[in-house]
PDB file of C-alpha atoms in Angstrom:
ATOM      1  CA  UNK B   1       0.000   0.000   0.000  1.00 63.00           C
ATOM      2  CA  UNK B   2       2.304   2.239   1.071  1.00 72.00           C
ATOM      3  CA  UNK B   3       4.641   1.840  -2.501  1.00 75.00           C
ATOM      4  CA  UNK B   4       1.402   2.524  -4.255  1.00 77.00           C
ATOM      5  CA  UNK B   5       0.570   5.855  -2.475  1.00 76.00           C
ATOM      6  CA  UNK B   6       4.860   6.715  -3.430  1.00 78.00           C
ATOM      7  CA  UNK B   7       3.633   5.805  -6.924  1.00 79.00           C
ATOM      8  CA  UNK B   8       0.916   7.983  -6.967  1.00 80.00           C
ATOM      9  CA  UNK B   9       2.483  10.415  -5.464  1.00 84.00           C
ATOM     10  CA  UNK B  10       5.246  10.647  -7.838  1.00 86.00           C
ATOM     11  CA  UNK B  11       2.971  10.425 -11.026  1.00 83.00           C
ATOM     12  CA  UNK B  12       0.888  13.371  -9.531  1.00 85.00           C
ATOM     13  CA  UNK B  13       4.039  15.750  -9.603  1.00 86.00           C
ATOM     14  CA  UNK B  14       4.753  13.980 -13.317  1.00 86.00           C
ATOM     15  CA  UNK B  15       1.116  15.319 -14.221  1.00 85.00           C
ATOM     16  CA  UNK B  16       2.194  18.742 -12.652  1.00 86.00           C
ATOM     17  CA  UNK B  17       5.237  18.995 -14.401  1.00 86.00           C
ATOM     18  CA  UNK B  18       4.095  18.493 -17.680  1.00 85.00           C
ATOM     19  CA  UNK B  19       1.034  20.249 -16.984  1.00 85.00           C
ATOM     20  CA  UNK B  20       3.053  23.343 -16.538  1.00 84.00           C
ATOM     21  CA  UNK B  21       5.002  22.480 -19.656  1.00 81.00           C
ATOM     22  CA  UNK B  22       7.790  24.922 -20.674  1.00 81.00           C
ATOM     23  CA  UNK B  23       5.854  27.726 -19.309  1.00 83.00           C
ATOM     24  CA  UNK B  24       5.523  29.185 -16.059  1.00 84.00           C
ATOM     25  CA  UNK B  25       1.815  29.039 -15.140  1.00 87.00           C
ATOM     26  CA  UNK B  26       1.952  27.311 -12.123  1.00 89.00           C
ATOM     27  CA  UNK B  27       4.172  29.623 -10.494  1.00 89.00           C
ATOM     28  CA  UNK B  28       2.175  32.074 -11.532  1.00 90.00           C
ATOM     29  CA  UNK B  29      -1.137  31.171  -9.963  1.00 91.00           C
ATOM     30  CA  UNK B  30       0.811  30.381  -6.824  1.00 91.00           C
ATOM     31  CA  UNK B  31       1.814  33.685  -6.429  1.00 91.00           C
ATOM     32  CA  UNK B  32      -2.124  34.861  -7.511  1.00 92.00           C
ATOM     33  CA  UNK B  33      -3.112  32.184  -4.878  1.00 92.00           C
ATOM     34  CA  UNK B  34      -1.176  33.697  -1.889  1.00 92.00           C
ATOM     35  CA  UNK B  35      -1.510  37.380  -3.382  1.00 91.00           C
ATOM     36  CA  UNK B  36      -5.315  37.234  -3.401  1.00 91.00           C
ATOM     37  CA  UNK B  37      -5.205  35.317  -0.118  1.00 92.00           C
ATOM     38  CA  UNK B  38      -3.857  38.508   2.084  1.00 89.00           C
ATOM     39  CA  UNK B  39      -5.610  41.198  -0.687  1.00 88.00           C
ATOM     40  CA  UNK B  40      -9.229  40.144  -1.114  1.00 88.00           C
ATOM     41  CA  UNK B  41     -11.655  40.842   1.292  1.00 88.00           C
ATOM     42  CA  UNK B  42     -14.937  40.281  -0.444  1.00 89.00           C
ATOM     43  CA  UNK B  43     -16.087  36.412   1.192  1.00 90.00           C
ATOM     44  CA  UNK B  44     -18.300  35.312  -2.243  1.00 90.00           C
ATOM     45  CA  UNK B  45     -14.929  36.005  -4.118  1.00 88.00           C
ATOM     46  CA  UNK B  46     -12.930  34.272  -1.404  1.00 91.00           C
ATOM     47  CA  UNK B  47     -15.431  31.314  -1.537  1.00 91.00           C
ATOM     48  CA  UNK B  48     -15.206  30.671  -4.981  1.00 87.00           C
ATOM     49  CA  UNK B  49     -11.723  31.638  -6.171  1.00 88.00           C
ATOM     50  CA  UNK B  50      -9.487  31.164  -3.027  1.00 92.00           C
ATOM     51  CA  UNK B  51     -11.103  27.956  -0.715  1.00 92.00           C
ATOM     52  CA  UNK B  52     -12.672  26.201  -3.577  1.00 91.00           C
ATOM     53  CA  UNK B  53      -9.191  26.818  -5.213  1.00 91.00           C
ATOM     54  CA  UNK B  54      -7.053  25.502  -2.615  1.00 91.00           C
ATOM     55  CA  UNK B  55      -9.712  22.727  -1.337  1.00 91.00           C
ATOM     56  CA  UNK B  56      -9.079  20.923  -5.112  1.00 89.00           C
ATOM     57  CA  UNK B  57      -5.586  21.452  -5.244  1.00 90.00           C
ATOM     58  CA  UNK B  58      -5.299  19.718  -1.730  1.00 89.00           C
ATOM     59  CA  UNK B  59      -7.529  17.069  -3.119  1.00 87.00           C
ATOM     60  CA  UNK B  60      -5.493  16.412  -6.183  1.00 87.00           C
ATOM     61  CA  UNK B  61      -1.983  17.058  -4.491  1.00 87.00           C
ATOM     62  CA  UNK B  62      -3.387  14.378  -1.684  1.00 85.00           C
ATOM     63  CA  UNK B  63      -1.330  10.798  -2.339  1.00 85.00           C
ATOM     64  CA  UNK B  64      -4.945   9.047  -1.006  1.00 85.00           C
ATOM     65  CA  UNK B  65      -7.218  10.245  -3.676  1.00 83.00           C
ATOM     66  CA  UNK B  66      -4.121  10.456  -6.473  1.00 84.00           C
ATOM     67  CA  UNK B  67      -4.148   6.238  -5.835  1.00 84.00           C
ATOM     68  CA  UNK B  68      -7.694   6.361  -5.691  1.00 84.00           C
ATOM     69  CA  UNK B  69      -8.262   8.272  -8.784  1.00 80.00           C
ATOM     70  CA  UNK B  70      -5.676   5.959 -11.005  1.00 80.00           C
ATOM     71  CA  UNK B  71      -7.384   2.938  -9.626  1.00 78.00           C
ATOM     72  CA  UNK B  72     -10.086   4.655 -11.804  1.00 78.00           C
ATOM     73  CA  UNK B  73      -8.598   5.616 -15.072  1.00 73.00           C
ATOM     74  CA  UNK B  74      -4.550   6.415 -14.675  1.00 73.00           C
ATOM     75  CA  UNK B  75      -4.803   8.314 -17.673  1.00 72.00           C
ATOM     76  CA  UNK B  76      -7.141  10.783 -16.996  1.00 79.00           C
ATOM     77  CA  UNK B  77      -6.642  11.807 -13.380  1.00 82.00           C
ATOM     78  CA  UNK B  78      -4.792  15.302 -14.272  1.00 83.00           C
ATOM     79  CA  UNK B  79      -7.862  16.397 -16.046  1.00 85.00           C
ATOM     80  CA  UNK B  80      -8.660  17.283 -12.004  1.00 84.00           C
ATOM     81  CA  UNK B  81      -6.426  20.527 -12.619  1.00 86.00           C
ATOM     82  CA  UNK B  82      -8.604  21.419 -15.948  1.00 88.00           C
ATOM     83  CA  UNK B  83     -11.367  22.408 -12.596  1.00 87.00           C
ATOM     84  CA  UNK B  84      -8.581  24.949 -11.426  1.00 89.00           C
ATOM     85  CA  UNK B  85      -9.644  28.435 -12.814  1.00 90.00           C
ATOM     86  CA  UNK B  86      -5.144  29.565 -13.167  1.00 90.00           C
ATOM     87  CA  UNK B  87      -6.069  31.904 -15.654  1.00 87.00           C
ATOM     88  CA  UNK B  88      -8.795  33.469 -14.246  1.00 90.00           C
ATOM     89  CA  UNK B  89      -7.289  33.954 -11.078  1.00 91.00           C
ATOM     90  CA  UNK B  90      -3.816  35.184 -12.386  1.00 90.00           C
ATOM     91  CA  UNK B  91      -6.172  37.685 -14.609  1.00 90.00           C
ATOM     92  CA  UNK B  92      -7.769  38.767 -11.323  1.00 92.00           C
ATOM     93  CA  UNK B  93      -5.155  39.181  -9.239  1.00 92.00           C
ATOM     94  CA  UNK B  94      -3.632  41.785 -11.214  1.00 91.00           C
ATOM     95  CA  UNK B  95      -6.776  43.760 -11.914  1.00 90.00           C
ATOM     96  CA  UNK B  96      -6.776  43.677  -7.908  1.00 90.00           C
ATOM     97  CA  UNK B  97      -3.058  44.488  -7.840  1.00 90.00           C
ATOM     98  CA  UNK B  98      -4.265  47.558 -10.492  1.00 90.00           C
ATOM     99  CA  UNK B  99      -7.064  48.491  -8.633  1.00 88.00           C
ATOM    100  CA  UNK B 100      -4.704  48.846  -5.459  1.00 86.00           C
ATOM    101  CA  UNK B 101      -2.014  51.257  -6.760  1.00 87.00           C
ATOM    102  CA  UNK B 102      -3.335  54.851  -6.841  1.00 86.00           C
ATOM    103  CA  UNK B 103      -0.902  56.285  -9.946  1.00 88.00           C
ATOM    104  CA  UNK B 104      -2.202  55.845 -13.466  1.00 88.00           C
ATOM    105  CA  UNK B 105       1.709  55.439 -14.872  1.00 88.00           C
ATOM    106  CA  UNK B 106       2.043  52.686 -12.103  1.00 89.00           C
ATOM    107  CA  UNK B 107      -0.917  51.161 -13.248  1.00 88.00           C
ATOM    108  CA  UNK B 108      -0.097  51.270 -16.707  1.00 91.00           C
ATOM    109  CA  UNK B 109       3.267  49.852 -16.273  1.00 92.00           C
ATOM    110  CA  UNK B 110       1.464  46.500 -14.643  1.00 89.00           C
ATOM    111  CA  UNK B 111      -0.983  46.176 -17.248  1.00 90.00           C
ATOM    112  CA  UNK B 112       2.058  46.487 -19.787  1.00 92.00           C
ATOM    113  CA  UNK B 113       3.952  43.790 -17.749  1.00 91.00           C
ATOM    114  CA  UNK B 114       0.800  41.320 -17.063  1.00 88.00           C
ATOM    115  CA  UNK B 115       0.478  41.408 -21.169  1.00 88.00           C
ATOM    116  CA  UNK B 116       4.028  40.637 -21.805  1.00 89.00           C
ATOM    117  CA  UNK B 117       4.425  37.576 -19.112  1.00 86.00           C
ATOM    118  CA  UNK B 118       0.814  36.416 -20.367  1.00 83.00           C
ATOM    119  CA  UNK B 119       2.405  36.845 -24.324  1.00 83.00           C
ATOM    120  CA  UNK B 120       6.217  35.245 -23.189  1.00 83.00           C
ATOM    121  CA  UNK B 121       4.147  32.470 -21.244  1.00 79.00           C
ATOM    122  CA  UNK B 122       2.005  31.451 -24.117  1.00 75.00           C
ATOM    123  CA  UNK B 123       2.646  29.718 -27.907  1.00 73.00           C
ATOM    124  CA  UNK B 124       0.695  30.751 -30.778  1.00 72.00           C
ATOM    125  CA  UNK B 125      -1.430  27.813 -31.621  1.00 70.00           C
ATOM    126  CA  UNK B 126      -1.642  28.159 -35.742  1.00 70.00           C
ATOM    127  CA  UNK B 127       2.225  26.946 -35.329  1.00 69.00           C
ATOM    128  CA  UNK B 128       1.552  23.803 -34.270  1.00 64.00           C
ATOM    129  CA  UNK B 129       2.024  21.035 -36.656  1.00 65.00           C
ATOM    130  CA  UNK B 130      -1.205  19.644 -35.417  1.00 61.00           C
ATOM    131  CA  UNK B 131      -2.993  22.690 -37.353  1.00 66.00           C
ATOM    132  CA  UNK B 132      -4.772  22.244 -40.755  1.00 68.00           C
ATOM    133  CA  UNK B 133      -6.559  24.091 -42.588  1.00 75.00           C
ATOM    134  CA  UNK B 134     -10.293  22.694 -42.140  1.00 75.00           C
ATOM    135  CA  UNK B 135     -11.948  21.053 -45.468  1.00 78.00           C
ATOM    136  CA  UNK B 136     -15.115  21.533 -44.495  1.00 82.00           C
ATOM    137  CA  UNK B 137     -17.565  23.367 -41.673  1.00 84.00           C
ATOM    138  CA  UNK B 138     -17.119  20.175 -39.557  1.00 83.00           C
ATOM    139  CA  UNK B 139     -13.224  20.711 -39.765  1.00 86.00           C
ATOM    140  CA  UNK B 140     -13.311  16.662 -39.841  1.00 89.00           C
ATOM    141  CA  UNK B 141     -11.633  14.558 -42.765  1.00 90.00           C
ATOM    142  CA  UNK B 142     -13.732  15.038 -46.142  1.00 92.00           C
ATOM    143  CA  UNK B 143     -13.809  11.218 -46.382  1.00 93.00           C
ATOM    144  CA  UNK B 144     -15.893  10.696 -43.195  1.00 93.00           C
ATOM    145  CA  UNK B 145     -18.658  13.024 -44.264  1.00 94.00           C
ATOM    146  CA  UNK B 146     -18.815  11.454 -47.823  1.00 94.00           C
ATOM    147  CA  UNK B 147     -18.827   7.739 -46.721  1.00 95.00           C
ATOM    148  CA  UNK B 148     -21.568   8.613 -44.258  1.00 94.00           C
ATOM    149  CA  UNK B 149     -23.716  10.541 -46.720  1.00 93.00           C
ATOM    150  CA  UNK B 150     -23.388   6.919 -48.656  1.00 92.00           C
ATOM    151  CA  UNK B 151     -24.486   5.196 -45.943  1.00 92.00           C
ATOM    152  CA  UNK B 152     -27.209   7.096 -44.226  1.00 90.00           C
ATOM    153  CA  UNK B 153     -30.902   6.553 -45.127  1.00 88.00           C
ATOM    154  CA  UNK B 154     -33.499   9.066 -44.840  1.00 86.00           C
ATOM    155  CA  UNK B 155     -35.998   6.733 -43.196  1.00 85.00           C
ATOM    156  CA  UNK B 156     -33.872   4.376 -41.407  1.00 89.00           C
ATOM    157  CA  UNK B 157     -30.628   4.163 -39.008  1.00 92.00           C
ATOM    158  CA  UNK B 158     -29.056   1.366 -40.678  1.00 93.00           C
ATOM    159  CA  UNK B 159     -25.711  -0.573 -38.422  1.00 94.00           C
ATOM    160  CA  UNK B 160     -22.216   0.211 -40.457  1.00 95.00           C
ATOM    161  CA  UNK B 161     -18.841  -0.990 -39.847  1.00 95.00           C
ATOM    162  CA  UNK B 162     -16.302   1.475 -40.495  1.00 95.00           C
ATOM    163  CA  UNK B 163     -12.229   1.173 -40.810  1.00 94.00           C
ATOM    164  CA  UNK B 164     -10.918   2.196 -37.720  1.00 91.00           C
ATOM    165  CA  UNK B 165      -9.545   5.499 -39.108  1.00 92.00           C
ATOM    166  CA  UNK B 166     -12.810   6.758 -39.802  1.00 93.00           C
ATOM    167  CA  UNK B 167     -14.088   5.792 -36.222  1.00 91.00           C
ATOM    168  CA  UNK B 168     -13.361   8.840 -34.442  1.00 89.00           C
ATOM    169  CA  UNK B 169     -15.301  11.676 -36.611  1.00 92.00           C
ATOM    170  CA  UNK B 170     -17.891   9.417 -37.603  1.00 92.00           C
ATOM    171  CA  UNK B 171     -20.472  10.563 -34.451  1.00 89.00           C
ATOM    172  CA  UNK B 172     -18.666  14.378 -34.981  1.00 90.00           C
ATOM    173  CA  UNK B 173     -20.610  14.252 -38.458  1.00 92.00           C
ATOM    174  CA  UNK B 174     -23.832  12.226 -37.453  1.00 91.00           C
ATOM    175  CA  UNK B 175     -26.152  10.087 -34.944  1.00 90.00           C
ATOM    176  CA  UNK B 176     -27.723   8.826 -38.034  1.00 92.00           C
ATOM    177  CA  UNK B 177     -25.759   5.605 -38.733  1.00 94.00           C
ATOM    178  CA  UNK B 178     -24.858   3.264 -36.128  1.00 94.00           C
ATOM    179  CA  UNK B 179     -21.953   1.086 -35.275  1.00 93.00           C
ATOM    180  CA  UNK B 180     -20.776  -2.042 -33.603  1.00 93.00           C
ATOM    181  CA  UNK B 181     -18.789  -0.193 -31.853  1.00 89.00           C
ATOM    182  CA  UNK B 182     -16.563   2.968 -31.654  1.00 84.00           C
ATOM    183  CA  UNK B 183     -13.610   5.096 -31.002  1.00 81.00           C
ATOM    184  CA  UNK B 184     -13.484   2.702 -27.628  1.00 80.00           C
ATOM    185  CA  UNK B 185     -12.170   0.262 -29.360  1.00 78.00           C
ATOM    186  CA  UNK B 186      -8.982   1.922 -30.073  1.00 76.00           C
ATOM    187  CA  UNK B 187      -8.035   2.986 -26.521  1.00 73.00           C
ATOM    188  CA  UNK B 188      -6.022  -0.010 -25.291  1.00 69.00           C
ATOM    189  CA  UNK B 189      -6.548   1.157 -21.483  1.00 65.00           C
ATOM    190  CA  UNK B 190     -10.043   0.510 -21.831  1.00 69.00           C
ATOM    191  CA  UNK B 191      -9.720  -3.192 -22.786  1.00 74.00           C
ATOM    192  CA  UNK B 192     -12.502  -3.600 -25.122  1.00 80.00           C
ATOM    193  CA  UNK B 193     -12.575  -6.797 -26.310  1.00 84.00           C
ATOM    194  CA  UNK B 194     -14.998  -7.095 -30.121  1.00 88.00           C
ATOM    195  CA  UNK B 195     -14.414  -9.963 -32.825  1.00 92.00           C
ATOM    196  CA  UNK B 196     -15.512  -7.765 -35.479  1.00 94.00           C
ATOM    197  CA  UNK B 197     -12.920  -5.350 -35.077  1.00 92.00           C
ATOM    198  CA  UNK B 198      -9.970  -7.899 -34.940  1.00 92.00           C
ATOM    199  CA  UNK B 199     -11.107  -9.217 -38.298  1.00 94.00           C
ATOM    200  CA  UNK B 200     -11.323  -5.322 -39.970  1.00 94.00           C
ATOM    201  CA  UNK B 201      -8.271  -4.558 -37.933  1.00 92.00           C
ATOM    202  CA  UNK B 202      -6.122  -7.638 -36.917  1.00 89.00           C
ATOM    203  CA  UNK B 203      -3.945  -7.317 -40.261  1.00 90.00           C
ATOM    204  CA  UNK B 204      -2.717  -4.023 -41.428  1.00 90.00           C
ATOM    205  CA  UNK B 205      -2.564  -5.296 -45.345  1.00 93.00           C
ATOM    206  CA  UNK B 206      -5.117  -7.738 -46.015  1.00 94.00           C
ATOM    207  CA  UNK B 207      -9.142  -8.537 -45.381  1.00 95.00           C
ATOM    208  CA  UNK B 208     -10.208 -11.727 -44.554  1.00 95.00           C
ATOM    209  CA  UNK B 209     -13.654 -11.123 -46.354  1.00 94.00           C
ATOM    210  CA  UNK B 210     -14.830 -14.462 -44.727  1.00 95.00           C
ATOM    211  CA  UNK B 211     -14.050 -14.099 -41.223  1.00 95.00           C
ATOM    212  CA  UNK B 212     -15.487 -10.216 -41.690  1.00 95.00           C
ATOM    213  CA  UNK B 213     -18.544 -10.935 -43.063  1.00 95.00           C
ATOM    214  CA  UNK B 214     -19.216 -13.762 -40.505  1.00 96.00           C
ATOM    215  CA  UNK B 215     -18.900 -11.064 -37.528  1.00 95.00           C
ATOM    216  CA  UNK B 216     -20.663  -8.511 -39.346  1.00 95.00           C
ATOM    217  CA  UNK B 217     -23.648 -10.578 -39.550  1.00 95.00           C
ATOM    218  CA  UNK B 218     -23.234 -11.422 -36.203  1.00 95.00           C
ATOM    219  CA  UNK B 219     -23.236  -7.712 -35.740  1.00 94.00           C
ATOM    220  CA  UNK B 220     -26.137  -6.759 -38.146  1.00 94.00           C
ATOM    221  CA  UNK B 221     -24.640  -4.734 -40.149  1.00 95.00           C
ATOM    222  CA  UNK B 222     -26.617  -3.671 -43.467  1.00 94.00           C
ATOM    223  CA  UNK B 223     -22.848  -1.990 -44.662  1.00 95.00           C
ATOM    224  CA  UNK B 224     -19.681  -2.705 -44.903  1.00 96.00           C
ATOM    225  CA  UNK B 225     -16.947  -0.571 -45.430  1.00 96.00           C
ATOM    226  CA  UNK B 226     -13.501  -1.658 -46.651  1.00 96.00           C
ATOM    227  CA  UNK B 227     -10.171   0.572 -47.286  1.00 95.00           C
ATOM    228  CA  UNK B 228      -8.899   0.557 -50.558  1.00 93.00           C
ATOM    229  CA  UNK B 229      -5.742   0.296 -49.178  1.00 92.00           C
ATOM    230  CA  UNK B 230      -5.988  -2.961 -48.502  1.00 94.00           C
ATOM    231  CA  UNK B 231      -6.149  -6.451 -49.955  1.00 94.00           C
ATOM    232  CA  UNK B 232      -8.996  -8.687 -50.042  1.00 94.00           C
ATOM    233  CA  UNK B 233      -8.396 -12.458 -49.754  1.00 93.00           C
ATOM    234  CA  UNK B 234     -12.042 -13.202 -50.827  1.00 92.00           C
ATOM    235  CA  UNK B 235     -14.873 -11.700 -52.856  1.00 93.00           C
ATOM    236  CA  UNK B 236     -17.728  -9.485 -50.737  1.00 94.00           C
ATOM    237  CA  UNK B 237     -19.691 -10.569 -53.514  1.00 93.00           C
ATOM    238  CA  UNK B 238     -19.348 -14.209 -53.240  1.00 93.00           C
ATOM    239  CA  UNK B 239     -20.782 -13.409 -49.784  1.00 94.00           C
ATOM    240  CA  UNK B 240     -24.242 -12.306 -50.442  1.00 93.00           C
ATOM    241  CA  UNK B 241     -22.687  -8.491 -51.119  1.00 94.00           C
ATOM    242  CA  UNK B 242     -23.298  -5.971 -54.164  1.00 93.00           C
ATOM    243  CA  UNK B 243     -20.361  -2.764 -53.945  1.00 92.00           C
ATOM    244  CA  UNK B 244     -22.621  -0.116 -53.333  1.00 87.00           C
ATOM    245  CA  UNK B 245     -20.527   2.597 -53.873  1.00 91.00           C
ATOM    246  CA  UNK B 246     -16.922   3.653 -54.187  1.00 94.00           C
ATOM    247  CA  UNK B 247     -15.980   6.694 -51.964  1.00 93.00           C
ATOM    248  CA  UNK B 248     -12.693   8.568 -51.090  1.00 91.00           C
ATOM    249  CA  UNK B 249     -11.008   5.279 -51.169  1.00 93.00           C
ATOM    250  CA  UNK B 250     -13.303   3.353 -49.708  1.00 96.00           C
ATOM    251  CA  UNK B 251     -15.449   0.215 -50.951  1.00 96.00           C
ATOM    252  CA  UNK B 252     -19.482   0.066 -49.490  1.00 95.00           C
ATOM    253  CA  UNK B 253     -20.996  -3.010 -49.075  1.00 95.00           C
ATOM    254  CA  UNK B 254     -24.268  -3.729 -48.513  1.00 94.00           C
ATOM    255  CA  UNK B 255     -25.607  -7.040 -47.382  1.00 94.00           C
ATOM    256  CA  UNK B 256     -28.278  -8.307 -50.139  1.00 93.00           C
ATOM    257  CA  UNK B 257     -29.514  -9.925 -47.212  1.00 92.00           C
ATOM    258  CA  UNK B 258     -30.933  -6.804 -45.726  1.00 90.00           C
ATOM    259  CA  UNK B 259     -31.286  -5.200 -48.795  1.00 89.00           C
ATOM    260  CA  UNK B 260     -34.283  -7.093 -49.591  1.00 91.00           C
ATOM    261  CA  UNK B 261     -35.637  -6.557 -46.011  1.00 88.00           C
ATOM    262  CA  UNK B 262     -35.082  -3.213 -46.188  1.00 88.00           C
ATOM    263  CA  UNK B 263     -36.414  -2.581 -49.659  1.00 87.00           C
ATOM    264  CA  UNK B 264     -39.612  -4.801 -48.954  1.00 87.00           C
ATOM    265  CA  UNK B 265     -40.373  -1.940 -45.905  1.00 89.00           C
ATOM    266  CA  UNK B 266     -39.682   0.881 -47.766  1.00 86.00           C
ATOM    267  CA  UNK B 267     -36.750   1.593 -46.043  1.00 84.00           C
ATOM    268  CA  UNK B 268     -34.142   2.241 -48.871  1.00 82.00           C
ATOM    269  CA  UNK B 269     -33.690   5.277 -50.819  1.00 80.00           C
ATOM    270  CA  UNK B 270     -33.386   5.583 -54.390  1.00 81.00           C
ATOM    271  CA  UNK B 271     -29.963   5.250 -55.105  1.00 78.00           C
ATOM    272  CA  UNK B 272     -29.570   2.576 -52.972  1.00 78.00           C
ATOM    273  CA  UNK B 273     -32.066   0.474 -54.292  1.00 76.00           C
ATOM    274  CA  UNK B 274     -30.517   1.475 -58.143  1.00 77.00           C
ATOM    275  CA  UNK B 275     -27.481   0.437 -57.100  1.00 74.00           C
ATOM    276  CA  UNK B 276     -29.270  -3.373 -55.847  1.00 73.00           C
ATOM    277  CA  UNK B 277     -31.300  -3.986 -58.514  1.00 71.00           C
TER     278      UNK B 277
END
């Protein structure tokens, strides 16, 4: 027990630390933290931006609910200092320290100071390589929208299975197609365990169109979608499948089987049932 709270310990000040980064912003509202702590009288504003404040950082500093907390998810647990408001209090403790000093050049000369840490202390996001220029109004890859436009009926919410690339915007874009599952299958923390995604995902080059279609009937799925970066040992349509459509590099699949189903309800639309017949 005791090596586990040292553990935890010693992964909260790794969350700190990288927290803070290269800048200095937990120094900062340290020195907010104790500055507002002798200056502010007002009790509201104590409540909420000095013992709220310091009651969570005592809670997340504290090695009992750090192990308690990574017992939960280990990855996660210094989201706790996303609830600390370091901006807003650094913010307000120098309109405080401004509202104290009684010369306007004084004044002046902190506001001129409190911009430049605030612009030294900060990167400008647009030069991060993880910037791109969005496509579209969803600023999601142009792919995902046109594969689901494919897929998605106007009178019914059929099941889809998806490459795992496109797993993540799918549900960004709509709620109108549904999935075996979803981007949960690609956290390995989270242990999710799905045979349908080992046989779209268990080898990087190649489809075993037998062992997926099995699963996605087991699954339900009305579509299937395959990467055209891929190889197919196996023909889709040898297994009850017509190719649907071709999008963005991607193959669509729909099982005849539920293509009659669907098409006997009414279900289909127009293009779909073209593309069928």
């Amino acid at each position: 027990m005791l090596d586990e709270l040292v553990a935890a310990t010693k992964a909260v000040v790794e969350d700190v630390l990288l927290y803070n980064g290269n800048s200095f912003l937990i120094p900062l509202f340290l020195i907010a933290l104790c500055f507002l702590w002798g200056m502010e009288k007002d009790r509201k504003v104590r409540v909420v931006l000095l013992y709220l404040v310091a009651a969570l950082s005592a809670v997340f500093l504290c090695p009992v609910y750090a192990w308690i907390g990574m017992k939960i998810d280990e990855d996660v647990y210094y989201r706790v200092l996303w609830s600390l408001p370091m901006g807003l209090l650094v913010c307000y403790s120098v309109v405080r320290l401004m509202a104290h000093l009684k010369r306007f050049g004084t004044k002046a000369l902190i506001f001129l100071m409190a911009v430049l840490v605030i612009l030294i202390n900060g990167d400008l996001v647009y030069t991060k390589t993880l910037h791109f220029k969005a496509v579209n109004a969803y600023h999601i890859p142009q792919q995902v929208i046109d594969v689901a436009d494919a897929i998605r009926l106007d009178n019914y919410k059929p099941i889809a299975v998806l490459p795992a690339e496109l797993l993540p915007y799918l549900r960004q874009y709509t709620a109108d197609i549904l999935t075996p599952y979803g981007r949960n299958m690609m956290e390995p923390a989270w242990n999710f365990q799905n045979a349908l995604y080992d046989a779209m995902e268990g080898d990087q080059n190649v489809y075993d169109v037998a062992e997926v279609v099995r699963c996605a009937r087991n699954e339900q799925c009305a579509f299937v979608v395959l990467s055209s970066g891929k190889q197919m040992r196996g023909s889709m349509e040898e297994q009850g499948y017509f190719l649907f459509r071709f999008v963005q590099g991607y193959f669509i699949y729909m099982d005849y089987n539920y293509y009659w189903v669907y098409k006997e309800q009414g279900l289909l639309d127009a293009d779909v049932i073209e593309a069928g017949g």
